[in-house]
Amino acid sequence: MAATVWVLLVLLGGAAYIGWRLHAYPGGWAYAFGDAYAAERRDLAEARRGVRELERAARRELSEAKGKVRGEETRYRERIRGAEQRLKELQNPGRGELQQTLGELTLYQHVLRHRSEDIPLAGLKVRFESSRHKYYIKVTRPNGRVRDVHYPRTQPEDAVRRFAVRIENAVADENDFLTRRKGLIADTETELIHARANTLSQEAAREALARVTARHSADDRLPAARAELDAARGRWHAETGHLPRT
């Protein structure tokens, strides 16, 4: 079975090659395969190869130049998007990233959520307390309002203590963030202005692309190679009465 498949593949490959050869060098078997017309086939093949090589080189150079333009445009947009996103997060930080949940309290980067209420971290005072039957995390807002959240004694005391400390540290981080926030916003706004104005890399890439395009337009090698291919096709046509493909 495997041998039969290989035979079929070889036969199909051979048929495809013969078909390509007859199409590339039209006029009949003798013109496509005969020794008498080897020089004519070589003449046509060399002319085709000259055009292909020049076209391939031009496409590669043009593609690289266009790729650099696209790359610089992408980096430009990414710089702007990054600065815009950072500015948005500074102006409207929201809850921020989730830090930890324990019982009815969920700690985020900028708020402490109790049940369905978001309590801003800025200025909070946090204290761990315990009684005979319960543990408490007492949260006091800057206006003096207090929220007691209790945990049963079945909850490990150390876990509740560590969570209270983590809230305290988050409060300190938030207070520090708010102290620096105005300056951070100003710095990011400046960064965004510079990102939008900095088009030098894009302009350089576009200028390089324009130079490549202009050089290709002025280069007479490809038109000359195409003219030679047309001449070789004409010579083949004169010999066989069939005009070969380019």
PDB file of N, CA, C and O in Angstrom, residues 50 54 57 215-216 218-227:
ATOM      1  N   GLY A  50      16.292  37.149 -14.067  1.00  0.00           N
ATOM      2  CA  GLY A  50      16.734  38.524 -13.839  1.00  0.00           C
ATOM      3  C   GLY A  50      15.612  39.413 -13.342  1.00  0.00           C
ATOM      4  O   GLY A  50      15.799  40.214 -12.421  1.00  0.00           O
ATOM      5  N   LEU A  54      15.250  40.928  -9.287  1.00  0.00           N
ATOM      6  CA  LEU A  54      15.117  42.367  -9.053  1.00  0.00           C
ATOM      7  C   LEU A  54      13.785  42.689  -8.383  1.00  0.00           C
ATOM      8  O   LEU A  54      13.720  43.525  -7.473  1.00  0.00           O
ATOM      9  N   ALA A  57      13.971  41.569  -4.696  1.00  0.00           N
ATOM     10  CA  ALA A  57      14.779  42.480  -3.887  1.00  0.00           C
ATOM     11  C   ALA A  57      14.029  43.779  -3.612  1.00  0.00           C
ATOM     12  O   ALA A  57      14.061  44.308  -2.487  1.00  0.00           O
ATOM     13  N   ARG A 215      13.862  55.811  -5.065  1.00  0.00           N
ATOM     14  CA  ARG A 215      14.990  55.103  -5.679  1.00  0.00           C
ATOM     15  C   ARG A 215      14.514  54.001  -6.612  1.00  0.00           C
ATOM     16  O   ARG A 215      15.067  53.806  -7.691  1.00  0.00           O
ATOM     17  N   HIS A 216      13.462  53.309  -6.209  1.00  0.00           N
ATOM     18  CA  HIS A 216      12.912  52.267  -7.074  1.00  0.00           C
ATOM     19  C   HIS A 216      12.357  52.866  -8.362  1.00  0.00           C
ATOM     20  O   HIS A 216      12.512  52.280  -9.449  1.00  0.00           O
ATOM     21  N   ALA A 218      13.373  55.522  -9.826  1.00  0.00           N
ATOM     22  CA  ALA A 218      14.465  56.019 -10.677  1.00  0.00           C
ATOM     23  C   ALA A 218      15.384  54.907 -11.168  1.00  0.00           C
ATOM     24  O   ALA A 218      16.191  55.125 -12.084  1.00  0.00           O
ATOM     25  N   ASP A 219      15.281  53.722 -10.590  1.00  0.00           N
ATOM     26  CA  ASP A 219      16.164  52.615 -10.942  1.00  0.00           C
ATOM     27  C   ASP A 219      15.747  52.028 -12.284  1.00  0.00           C
ATOM     28  O   ASP A 219      14.616  51.554 -12.439  1.00  0.00           O
ATOM     29  N   ASP A 220      16.645  52.048 -13.256  1.00  0.00           N
ATOM     30  CA  ASP A 220      16.299  51.553 -14.593  1.00  0.00           C
ATOM     31  C   ASP A 220      16.637  50.082 -14.783  1.00  0.00           C
ATOM     32  O   ASP A 220      16.433  49.525 -15.866  1.00  0.00           O
ATOM     33  N   ARG A 221      17.146  49.416 -13.739  1.00  0.00           N
ATOM     34  CA  ARG A 221      17.523  48.009 -13.902  1.00  0.00           C
ATOM     35  C   ARG A 221      16.310  47.113 -14.122  1.00  0.00           C
ATOM     36  O   ARG A 221      16.341  46.222 -14.984  1.00  0.00           O
ATOM     37  N   LEU A 222      15.239  47.334 -13.355  1.00  0.00           N
ATOM     38  CA  LEU A 222      14.062  46.483 -13.515  1.00  0.00           C
ATOM     39  C   LEU A 222      13.369  46.720 -14.851  1.00  0.00           C
ATOM     40  O   LEU A 222      13.026  45.740 -15.538  1.00  0.00           O
ATOM     41  N   PRO A 223      13.152  47.967 -15.299  1.00  0.00           N
ATOM     42  CA  PRO A 223      12.591  48.148 -16.646  1.00  0.00           C
ATOM     43  C   PRO A 223      13.453  47.506 -17.724  1.00  0.00           C
ATOM     44  O   PRO A 223      12.929  46.931 -18.689  1.00  0.00           O
ATOM     45  N   ALA A 224      14.785  47.605 -17.549  1.00  0.00           N
ATOM     46  CA  ALA A 224      15.672  46.993 -18.549  1.00  0.00           C
ATOM     47  C   ALA A 224      15.541  45.474 -18.531  1.00  0.00           C
ATOM     48  O   ALA A 224      15.528  44.821 -19.587  1.00  0.00           O
ATOM     49  N   ALA A 225      15.431  44.896 -17.326  1.00  0.00           N
ATOM     50  CA  ALA A 225      15.277  43.441 -17.221  1.00  0.00           C
ATOM     51  C   ALA A 225      13.949  42.999 -17.810  1.00  0.00           C
ATOM     52  O   ALA A 225      13.863  41.957 -18.483  1.00  0.00           O
ATOM     53  N   ARG A 226      12.914  43.772 -17.598  1.00  0.00           N
ATOM     54  CA  ARG A 226      11.613  43.432 -18.180  1.00  0.00           C
ATOM     55  C   ARG A 226      11.642  43.561 -19.701  1.00  0.00           C
ATOM     56  O   ARG A 226      11.023  42.754 -20.417  1.00  0.00           O
ATOM     57  N   ALA A 227      12.350  44.567 -20.196  1.00  0.00           N
ATOM     58  CA  ALA A 227      12.490  44.711 -21.651  1.00  0.00           C
ATOM     59  C   ALA A 227      13.247  43.530 -22.238  1.00  0.00           C
ATOM     60  O   ALA A 227      12.903  43.018 -23.320  1.00  0.00           O
TER      61      ALA A 227
END
